């Protein structure tokens, strides 16, 4: 499969769906789901509470991705203009030198068990650690299926926290959750161990819940980009200047949390759009990413350097808690189809793909920011939205939008005038 689809953006929606269905070998029901038979309200009512309807996003495909030597089409659902175009462009630049390489530490989640009112917290910590084998066995009794699949609780850690409410003993269960996101598995284990932890610590167990700071589940992606690929004929900057400015942008983020927040938001634009398209818990990934970024003072999750060949060397590292089994994906037919398009075989592979998408997104965003700015790219789609809001019929939308951009007057009043003029 080739993820380069020249002229994809110029095709209409039906043609694009056809191109993707053909390349991704989509089953007929997946194509039908994407075509518009989305989430049935009866099913929606089983996913959340007080359901009154369903909400749709555009489902887009980012092209050009090559990840660990394999081409992939990337489904993205996002309400923001330019995100999908930027991801595709970032992937195109990375492709020049073979695309992205990824590395994932393995699918380990942490569950926390909080014990309060412990008289001898430091000794209690040691009693918990002494009981590690028994605690691991008890935790694993909770999920024999996970254990049968090679996963399960693998270790116990214990910490003493000095809090505003006195010392607390916090036990961590480190659980290999295999191809699941793992939230339910680790929460059940933590709940099941509460009586045992109370007996060991002599305290009272209160919270029993996973940590979204999933620092035992780190995904990394990297790519290199030759400077000439970074340039644009319309700019006065050459490729090495663009490259150096991107390195400057990375350094700016590295020294300033105000900038690092936006820099990281750019990375998450890509990651969240894929997790939304596949109906996954993007809040968990967001929480983990920002907590990880803040471990030593809030910092950017990606870095930009110049390598010995003079290429831009780009890398990203963040916790990614995502699964390919369980979760809500299969409840939403369009998300199921998105997973077919993505074609990942394991949670680790999925996490690597997400890291690569985040890096592509960030790279393309920075390239625009250090040169023409991001508004330019936003404008043509924005102009189309303004034309539609001003009442342009579908056969006039493109023409009205082009005129608005040419005249540098992307306003509804001018769009309305143009609609009148062109309709005569
Ligand atoms: C916009 O959604 C994201 C950017 O602001 C990210 C960044 O500033 O790096 C372009």
Short mmCIF file of C-alpha atoms and ligand atoms in Angstrom, two decimals:
data_model
loop_
_atom_site.label_atom_id
_atom_site.label_comp_id
_atom_site.label_asym_id
_atom_site.label_seq_id
_atom_site.Cartn_x
_atom_site.Cartn_y
_atom_site.Cartn_z
CA UNK A 1 0.00 0.00 0.00
CA UNK A 2 1.26 3.44 -0.92
CA UNK A 3 0.24 6.27 1.41
CA UNK A 4 1.18 8.88 -1.21
CA UNK A 5 -2.00 9.75 -3.06
CA UNK A 6 -1.13 12.59 -5.43
CA UNK A 7 -3.97 15.09 -5.81
CA UNK A 8 -5.94 13.49 -2.94
CA UNK A 9 -6.93 16.88 -1.59
CA UNK A 10 -8.39 17.85 -4.98
CA UNK A 11 -10.71 14.83 -5.15
CA UNK A 12 -14.27 15.13 -3.95
CA UNK A 13 -15.40 13.32 -0.79
CA UNK A 14 -16.75 10.26 -2.66
CA UNK A 15 -13.59 9.91 -4.74
CA UNK A 16 -11.40 10.14 -1.66
CA UNK A 17 -13.45 7.53 0.17
CA UNK A 18 -13.11 5.27 -2.86
CA UNK A 19 -9.31 5.80 -3.03
CA UNK A 20 -8.94 4.97 0.67
CA UNK A 21 -11.31 1.97 0.54
CA UNK A 22 -9.33 0.54 -2.35
CA UNK A 23 -5.93 1.07 -0.76
CA UNK A 24 -6.98 -0.08 2.71
CA UNK A 25 -9.00 -3.01 1.33
CA UNK A 26 -11.99 -1.90 3.35
CA UNK A 27 -14.94 -4.24 3.82
CA UNK A 28 -18.28 -3.03 2.42
CA UNK A 29 -19.76 -2.40 5.87
CA UNK A 30 -16.77 -0.24 6.84
CA UNK A 31 -17.25 1.83 3.67
CA UNK A 32 -20.97 2.14 4.44
CA UNK A 33 -20.20 3.27 7.99
CA UNK A 34 -17.88 6.00 6.75
CA UNK A 35 -20.42 7.01 4.13
CA UNK A 36 -22.74 8.13 6.83
CA UNK A 37 -24.32 5.29 8.73
CA UNK A 38 -22.52 6.31 11.90
CA UNK A 39 -23.45 5.79 15.52
CA UNK A 40 -26.97 4.52 16.07
CA UNK A 41 -28.69 6.45 18.93
CA UNK A 42 -29.71 3.17 20.59
CA UNK A 43 -26.06 2.17 20.78
CA UNK A 44 -25.05 5.69 21.80
CA UNK A 45 -27.39 5.34 24.76
CA UNK A 46 -25.28 2.44 26.06
CA UNK A 47 -22.02 4.40 25.83
CA UNK A 48 -22.89 7.47 27.89
CA UNK A 49 -25.74 8.73 30.07
CA UNK A 50 -28.61 11.12 29.35
CA UNK A 51 -27.98 10.72 25.60
CA UNK A 52 -30.15 12.92 23.37
CA UNK A 53 -28.43 12.39 20.02
CA UNK A 54 -25.03 11.98 18.40
CA UNK A 55 -22.39 14.49 17.29
CA UNK A 56 -20.40 14.18 14.09
CA UNK A 57 -16.89 15.26 13.19
CA UNK A 58 -15.37 15.26 9.73
CA UNK A 59 -13.39 12.03 9.23
CA UNK A 60 -10.23 12.81 7.26
CA UNK A 61 -7.23 10.84 6.08
CA UNK A 62 -3.66 12.09 6.45
CA UNK A 63 -1.48 10.78 3.64
CA UNK A 64 2.27 10.26 3.07
CA UNK A 65 3.02 8.45 6.33
CA UNK A 66 5.76 5.86 6.32
CA UNK A 67 6.34 4.48 9.81
CA UNK A 68 8.94 1.83 10.56
CA UNK A 69 9.23 1.11 6.85
CA UNK A 70 5.49 0.67 6.31
CA UNK A 71 3.13 3.06 4.54
CA UNK A 72 -0.02 3.92 6.45
CA UNK A 73 -3.12 6.00 5.90
CA UNK A 74 -4.00 7.89 9.08
CA UNK A 75 -7.64 8.54 10.03
CA UNK A 76 -8.14 11.82 11.86
CA UNK A 77 -11.24 13.51 13.30
CA UNK A 78 -10.81 17.15 14.22
CA UNK A 79 -12.80 20.37 14.03
CA UNK A 80 -9.76 22.59 13.37
CA UNK A 81 -8.73 23.72 9.90
CA UNK A 82 -5.23 22.79 8.64
CA UNK A 83 -4.46 20.02 11.14
CA UNK A 84 -4.87 17.18 8.62
CA UNK A 85 -3.05 19.09 5.88
CA UNK A 86 -0.15 19.80 8.27
CA UNK A 87 0.12 16.16 9.39
CA UNK A 88 0.22 15.02 5.76
CA UNK A 89 2.82 17.66 4.94
CA UNK A 90 4.97 16.75 7.94
CA UNK A 91 4.85 13.10 6.84
CA UNK A 92 5.77 14.10 3.29
CA UNK A 93 8.89 15.92 4.52
CA UNK A 94 9.89 12.98 6.75
CA UNK A 95 9.36 10.57 3.85
CA UNK A 96 12.32 12.02 1.96
CA UNK A 97 14.61 10.12 4.36
CA UNK A 98 12.46 7.03 4.83
CA UNK A 99 9.79 8.34 7.21
CA UNK A 100 9.54 7.78 10.95
CA UNK A 101 11.20 5.23 13.21
CA UNK A 102 9.42 4.42 16.43
CA UNK A 103 10.15 2.68 19.68
CA UNK A 104 7.73 1.75 22.46
CA UNK A 105 8.68 0.62 25.95
CA UNK A 106 5.83 -1.89 26.30
CA UNK A 107 2.26 -1.76 27.54
CA UNK A 108 2.68 -1.31 31.29
CA UNK A 109 0.12 0.67 33.27
CA UNK A 110 0.37 1.69 36.91
CA UNK A 111 -2.47 1.43 39.43
CA UNK A 112 -2.23 3.34 42.71
CA UNK A 113 -3.57 2.30 46.11
CA UNK A 114 -3.60 5.07 48.71
CA UNK A 115 -3.38 4.10 52.40
CA UNK A 116 -3.89 6.79 55.06
CA UNK A 117 -3.69 6.69 58.86
CA UNK A 118 -0.60 4.47 58.85
CA UNK A 119 1.31 4.64 62.18
CA UNK A 120 4.66 3.44 60.84
CA UNK A 121 4.62 4.36 57.13
CA UNK A 122 8.26 3.50 56.39
CA UNK A 123 8.00 0.06 57.96
CA UNK A 124 4.60 -0.39 56.29
CA UNK A 125 6.20 0.35 52.94
CA UNK A 126 8.68 -2.48 53.59
CA UNK A 127 5.90 -4.88 54.65
CA UNK A 128 4.16 -4.16 51.34
CA UNK A 129 7.37 -4.77 49.38
CA UNK A 130 8.06 -8.00 51.32
CA UNK A 131 4.62 -9.23 50.25
CA UNK A 132 5.23 -8.47 46.55
CA UNK A 133 4.90 -12.08 45.31
CA UNK A 134 1.61 -12.63 47.15
CA UNK A 135 0.22 -9.26 46.03
CA UNK A 136 1.15 -10.00 42.40
CA UNK A 137 -0.60 -13.40 42.61
CA UNK A 138 -3.70 -11.87 44.18
CA UNK A 139 -3.82 -9.13 41.54
CA UNK A 140 -3.49 -11.69 38.77
CA UNK A 141 -6.38 -13.77 40.16
CA UNK A 142 -8.53 -10.78 39.14
CA UNK A 143 -7.74 -11.15 35.44
CA UNK A 144 -6.90 -14.71 34.37
CA UNK A 145 -7.65 -13.86 30.73
CA UNK A 146 -4.99 -11.14 30.71
CA UNK A 147 -2.54 -13.56 32.36
CA UNK A 148 -3.36 -16.24 29.75
CA UNK A 149 -2.46 -13.69 27.07
CA UNK A 150 0.96 -13.13 28.61
CA UNK A 151 0.07 -10.02 30.61
CA UNK A 152 -0.79 -9.35 34.24
CA UNK A 153 0.65 -7.67 37.29
CA UNK A 154 4.45 -7.91 37.19
CA UNK A 155 5.67 -5.78 40.07
CA UNK A 156 4.69 -3.89 43.19
CA UNK A 157 6.26 -0.61 44.24
CA UNK A 158 5.61 1.32 47.44
CA UNK A 159 6.20 4.96 48.29
CA UNK A 160 5.74 7.09 51.38
CA UNK A 161 4.31 10.51 50.58
CA UNK A 162 4.58 13.42 52.96
CA UNK A 163 1.28 15.25 52.31
CA UNK A 164 -0.68 18.17 53.79
CA UNK A 165 -2.79 15.51 55.55
CA UNK A 166 0.15 13.58 56.95
CA UNK A 167 2.08 10.60 55.63
CA UNK A 168 0.45 8.22 53.16
CA UNK A 169 1.66 4.88 51.86
CA UNK A 170 1.03 4.60 48.15
CA UNK A 171 1.34 1.18 46.54
CA UNK A 172 1.82 0.91 42.78
CA UNK A 173 0.88 -2.17 40.79
CA UNK A 174 2.80 -2.34 37.52
CA UNK A 175 0.64 -4.27 35.09
CA UNK A 176 1.38 -5.51 31.61
CA UNK A 177 -1.97 -4.84 29.93
CA UNK A 178 -0.99 -6.30 26.55
CA UNK A 179 -3.16 -4.85 23.76
CA UNK A 180 -5.74 -3.17 25.99
CA UNK A 181 -5.73 0.43 27.18
CA UNK A 182 -5.93 -1.41 30.48
CA UNK A 183 -7.90 0.96 32.66
CA UNK A 184 -10.52 -1.58 33.74
CA UNK A 185 -7.96 -4.33 34.34
CA UNK A 186 -5.70 -2.28 36.60
CA UNK A 187 -8.55 -0.58 38.46
CA UNK A 188 -10.06 -3.99 39.30
CA UNK A 189 -6.71 -5.24 40.56
CA UNK A 190 -6.22 -2.15 42.73
CA UNK A 191 -9.71 -2.53 44.20
CA UNK A 192 -9.20 -6.22 44.88
CA UNK A 193 -5.95 -5.62 46.77
CA UNK A 194 -7.37 -3.01 49.14
CA UNK A 195 -8.06 -5.37 52.11
CA UNK A 196 -4.57 -6.87 51.81
CA UNK A 197 -2.95 -3.43 51.75
CA UNK A 198 -4.98 -2.41 54.80
CA UNK A 199 -3.80 -5.54 56.63
CA UNK A 200 -0.17 -4.88 55.68
CA UNK A 201 -0.10 -1.16 56.45
CA UNK A 202 -2.56 -1.03 59.34
CA UNK A 203 -4.08 2.00 57.62
CA UNK A 204 -7.24 2.72 55.64
CA UNK A 205 -7.26 2.36 51.87
CA UNK A 206 -9.03 5.17 50.07
CA UNK A 207 -8.25 5.77 46.37
CA UNK A 208 -7.68 2.74 44.10
CA UNK A 209 -7.20 3.96 40.56
CA UNK A 210 -4.79 3.93 37.62
CA UNK A 211 -2.27 6.71 37.10
CA UNK A 212 -2.47 8.52 33.78
CA UNK A 213 1.18 9.39 34.17
CA UNK A 214 1.91 6.17 32.28
CA UNK A 215 5.68 6.51 32.36
CA UNK A 216 6.09 2.74 31.91
CA UNK A 217 4.34 3.03 28.56
CA UNK A 218 6.46 5.49 26.59
CA UNK A 219 6.30 5.90 22.82
CA UNK A 220 9.06 7.58 20.83
CA UNK A 221 9.31 8.61 17.19
CA UNK A 222 12.07 10.25 15.18
CA UNK A 223 12.80 11.36 11.65
CA UNK A 224 15.36 13.42 9.76
CA UNK A 225 14.58 16.04 7.15
CA UNK A 226 17.07 17.42 4.63
CA UNK A 227 17.08 21.24 4.63
CA UNK A 228 16.09 21.61 0.97
CA UNK A 229 12.78 19.90 1.75
CA UNK A 230 12.00 22.55 4.35
CA UNK A 231 12.19 25.45 1.89
CA UNK A 232 9.40 26.85 -0.29
CA UNK A 233 9.81 28.66 -3.63
CA UNK A 234 7.60 31.49 -2.40
CA UNK A 235 9.79 32.23 0.61
CA UNK A 236 12.92 34.28 0.89
CA UNK A 237 14.34 31.79 3.40
CA UNK A 238 16.47 28.91 2.21
CA UNK A 239 16.20 25.42 3.71
CA UNK A 240 19.05 25.82 6.20
CA UNK A 241 17.50 29.02 7.55
CA UNK A 242 14.15 27.28 7.99
CA UNK A 243 15.94 24.36 9.67
CA UNK A 244 17.80 26.66 12.08
CA UNK A 245 14.65 28.58 12.89
CA UNK A 246 12.87 25.33 13.74
CA UNK A 247 15.76 24.49 16.09
CA UNK A 248 15.35 27.99 17.59
CA UNK A 249 11.62 27.33 18.03
CA UNK A 250 12.44 24.12 19.90
CA UNK A 251 14.90 25.99 22.11
CA UNK A 252 12.26 28.66 22.79
CA UNK A 253 9.84 25.95 23.95
CA UNK A 254 12.61 24.40 26.02
CA UNK A 255 13.07 27.63 27.95
CA UNK A 256 9.51 28.86 28.32
CA UNK A 257 6.43 27.00 29.56
CA UNK A 258 4.16 29.55 27.85
CA UNK A 259 5.60 28.47 24.51
CA UNK A 260 6.04 24.80 25.51
CA UNK A 261 2.29 24.54 26.18
CA UNK A 262 1.48 25.62 22.62
CA UNK A 263 4.31 23.56 21.14
CA UNK A 264 2.92 20.47 22.90
CA UNK A 265 -0.61 21.40 21.85
CA UNK A 266 0.65 21.15 18.27
CA UNK A 267 1.86 17.59 18.93
CA UNK A 268 -1.43 16.67 20.60
CA UNK A 269 -3.44 18.10 17.66
CA UNK A 270 -2.33 15.07 15.66
CA UNK A 271 -2.52 12.50 18.43
CA UNK A 272 -5.96 13.60 19.63
CA UNK A 273 -7.38 13.63 16.10
CA UNK A 274 -6.41 9.97 15.60
CA UNK A 275 -7.65 8.95 19.05
CA UNK A 276 -10.94 10.77 18.38
CA UNK A 277 -11.33 9.07 14.98
CA UNK A 278 -10.79 5.69 16.63
CA UNK A 279 -13.10 6.50 19.60
CA UNK A 280 -10.37 6.22 22.24
CA UNK A 281 -9.86 8.03 25.55
CA UNK A 282 -7.87 11.06 24.40
CA UNK A 283 -8.19 12.68 27.83
CA UNK A 284 -6.04 9.93 29.31
CA UNK A 285 -3.34 10.53 26.71
CA UNK A 286 -3.57 14.32 27.16
CA UNK A 287 -3.27 14.00 30.95
CA UNK A 288 -0.29 11.65 30.63
CA UNK A 289 1.46 13.78 28.03
CA UNK A 290 1.29 17.00 30.04
CA UNK A 291 2.18 15.31 33.33
CA UNK A 292 5.21 13.74 31.61
CA UNK A 293 6.14 17.11 30.12
CA UNK A 294 6.03 18.59 33.63
CA UNK A 295 8.17 15.99 35.41
CA UNK A 296 11.21 18.30 35.59
CA UNK A 297 9.49 21.63 35.03
CA UNK A 298 7.13 21.92 32.05
CA UNK A 299 9.07 21.13 28.85
CA UNK A 300 8.43 20.38 25.17
CA UNK A 301 7.78 16.72 24.32
CA UNK A 302 9.77 16.99 21.08
CA UNK A 303 13.28 18.14 20.25
CA UNK A 304 14.89 19.56 17.11
CA UNK A 305 18.62 19.37 16.39
CA UNK A 306 20.97 19.51 13.40
CA UNK A 307 22.74 16.21 12.75
CA UNK A 308 26.25 15.67 11.34
CA UNK A 309 24.87 15.65 7.76
CA UNK A 310 23.19 19.01 8.30
CA UNK A 311 19.69 17.51 8.35
CA UNK A 312 17.01 18.49 10.81
CA UNK A 313 16.83 15.70 13.35
CA UNK A 314 13.40 15.52 14.99
CA UNK A 315 12.24 13.38 17.91
CA UNK A 316 9.30 13.07 20.27
CA UNK A 317 8.73 11.08 23.46
CA UNK A 318 5.57 10.79 25.53
CA UNK A 319 3.43 8.25 27.40
CA UNK A 320 0.70 6.79 25.20
CA UNK A 321 -1.98 4.70 26.86
CA UNK A 322 -4.02 3.18 24.08
CA UNK A 323 -5.36 -0.25 23.16
CA UNK A 324 -6.46 -2.23 20.14
CA UNK A 325 -8.80 -4.51 22.13
CA UNK A 326 -11.57 -3.58 24.57
CA UNK A 327 -12.50 0.07 24.83
CA UNK A 328 -15.32 1.69 22.91
CA UNK A 329 -13.94 1.51 19.37
CA UNK A 330 -16.06 -1.43 18.27
CA UNK A 331 -19.23 0.31 19.51
CA UNK A 332 -18.80 3.05 16.93
CA UNK A 333 -18.85 1.67 13.37
CA UNK A 334 -16.95 4.62 11.87
CA UNK A 335 -14.23 4.21 14.49
CA UNK A 336 -14.11 0.49 13.65
CA UNK A 337 -13.59 1.44 10.01
CA UNK A 338 -10.91 3.95 11.05
CA UNK A 339 -9.08 1.11 12.84
CA UNK A 340 -9.26 -0.97 9.66
CA UNK A 341 -7.69 1.90 7.74
CA UNK A 342 -5.00 2.36 10.39
CA UNK A 343 -4.26 -1.37 10.31
CA UNK A 344 -2.28 -1.66 13.54
CA UNK A 345 -1.75 -5.11 15.03
CA UNK A 346 -0.96 -4.25 18.64
CA UNK A 347 -1.24 -1.51 21.24
CA UNK A 348 2.52 -0.89 20.96
CA UNK A 349 2.29 -0.44 17.20
CA UNK A 350 -0.66 1.92 17.66
CA UNK A 351 1.32 3.96 20.23
CA UNK A 352 4.28 4.25 17.82
CA UNK A 353 1.99 5.45 15.03
CA UNK A 354 0.49 8.09 17.34
CA UNK A 355 3.93 9.36 18.32
CA UNK A 356 4.88 9.64 14.63
CA UNK A 357 1.67 11.55 13.84
CA UNK A 358 2.36 13.93 16.74
CA UNK A 359 5.86 14.57 15.44
CA UNK A 360 4.68 15.13 11.85
CA UNK A 361 2.08 17.58 13.13
CA UNK A 362 4.58 19.47 15.25
CA UNK A 363 7.21 19.63 12.51
CA UNK A 364 4.80 21.01 9.91
CA UNK A 365 3.37 23.50 12.41
CA UNK A 366 6.82 24.81 13.32
CA UNK A 367 7.86 25.06 9.67
CA UNK A 368 4.84 27.27 9.01
CA UNK A 369 5.36 29.29 12.19
CA UNK A 370 9.01 30.11 11.44
CA UNK A 371 8.16 31.25 7.90
CA UNK A 372 4.83 32.51 6.58
CA UNK A 373 2.88 31.94 9.83
CA UNK A 374 -0.08 29.63 10.19
CA UNK A 375 -2.86 32.02 9.20
CA UNK A 376 -1.98 31.82 5.50
CA UNK A 377 -2.70 28.08 5.41
CA UNK A 378 -5.89 28.49 7.40
CA UNK A 379 -7.29 31.09 5.05
CA UNK A 380 -8.53 29.13 2.06
CA UNK A 381 -10.60 26.72 4.16
CA UNK A 382 -11.67 29.55 6.44
CA UNK A 383 -12.77 31.52 3.36
CA UNK A 384 -14.88 28.55 2.27
CA UNK A 385 -16.58 28.49 5.66
CA UNK A 386 -17.26 32.23 5.42
CA UNK A 387 -18.67 31.79 1.90
CA UNK A 388 -21.02 29.06 3.18
CA UNK A 389 -22.06 31.20 6.14
CA UNK A 390 -22.84 34.06 3.72
CA UNK A 391 -25.24 31.76 1.86
CA UNK A 392 -23.10 30.76 -1.15
CA UNK A 393 -24.73 27.87 -3.04
CA UNK A 394 -22.42 24.83 -3.32
CA UNK A 395 -21.45 25.57 -6.94
CA UNK A 396 -20.23 29.04 -5.95
CA UNK A 397 -18.41 28.24 -2.68
CA UNK A 398 -14.96 27.73 -4.26
CA UNK A 399 -15.19 30.81 -6.46
CA UNK A 400 -16.38 33.08 -3.64
CA UNK A 401 -13.64 31.73 -1.35
CA UNK A 402 -10.93 32.30 -3.97
CA UNK A 403 -12.08 35.89 -4.47
CA UNK A 404 -12.10 36.51 -0.72
CA UNK A 405 -8.51 35.27 -0.44
CA UNK A 406 -7.36 37.26 -3.52
CA UNK A 407 -8.90 40.43 -2.15
CA UNK A 408 -7.56 39.71 1.33
CA UNK A 409 -11.08 40.37 2.60
CA UNK A 410 -12.23 37.19 4.28
CA UNK A 411 -15.40 38.70 5.76
CA UNK A 412 -19.00 37.65 5.66
CA UNK A 413 -20.24 41.03 4.35
CA UNK A 414 -17.89 40.85 1.35
CA UNK A 415 -18.78 37.19 0.81
CA UNK A 416 -22.48 38.14 0.72
CA UNK A 417 -21.76 40.83 -1.91
CA UNK A 418 -19.84 38.32 -4.01
CA UNK A 419 -22.64 35.76 -3.74
CA UNK A 420 -25.07 38.37 -5.07
CA UNK A 421 -22.68 39.46 -7.82
CA UNK A 422 -21.82 35.93 -8.99
CA UNK A 423 -25.42 34.70 -8.80
CA UNK A 424 -26.66 37.33 -11.27
C1 LIG B 1 -2.52 25.27 16.48
O1 LIG B 1 -3.62 24.45 16.78
C2 LIG B 1 -1.24 24.60 16.90
C3 LIG B 1 0.01 25.47 16.81
O2 LIG B 1 -0.22 26.71 17.48
C4 LIG B 1 1.11 24.70 17.48
C5 LIG B 1 2.38 25.51 17.69
O3 LIG B 1 2.29 26.73 17.92
O4 LIG B 1 3.46 24.89 17.63
C6 LIG B 1 0.36 25.81 15.40
#
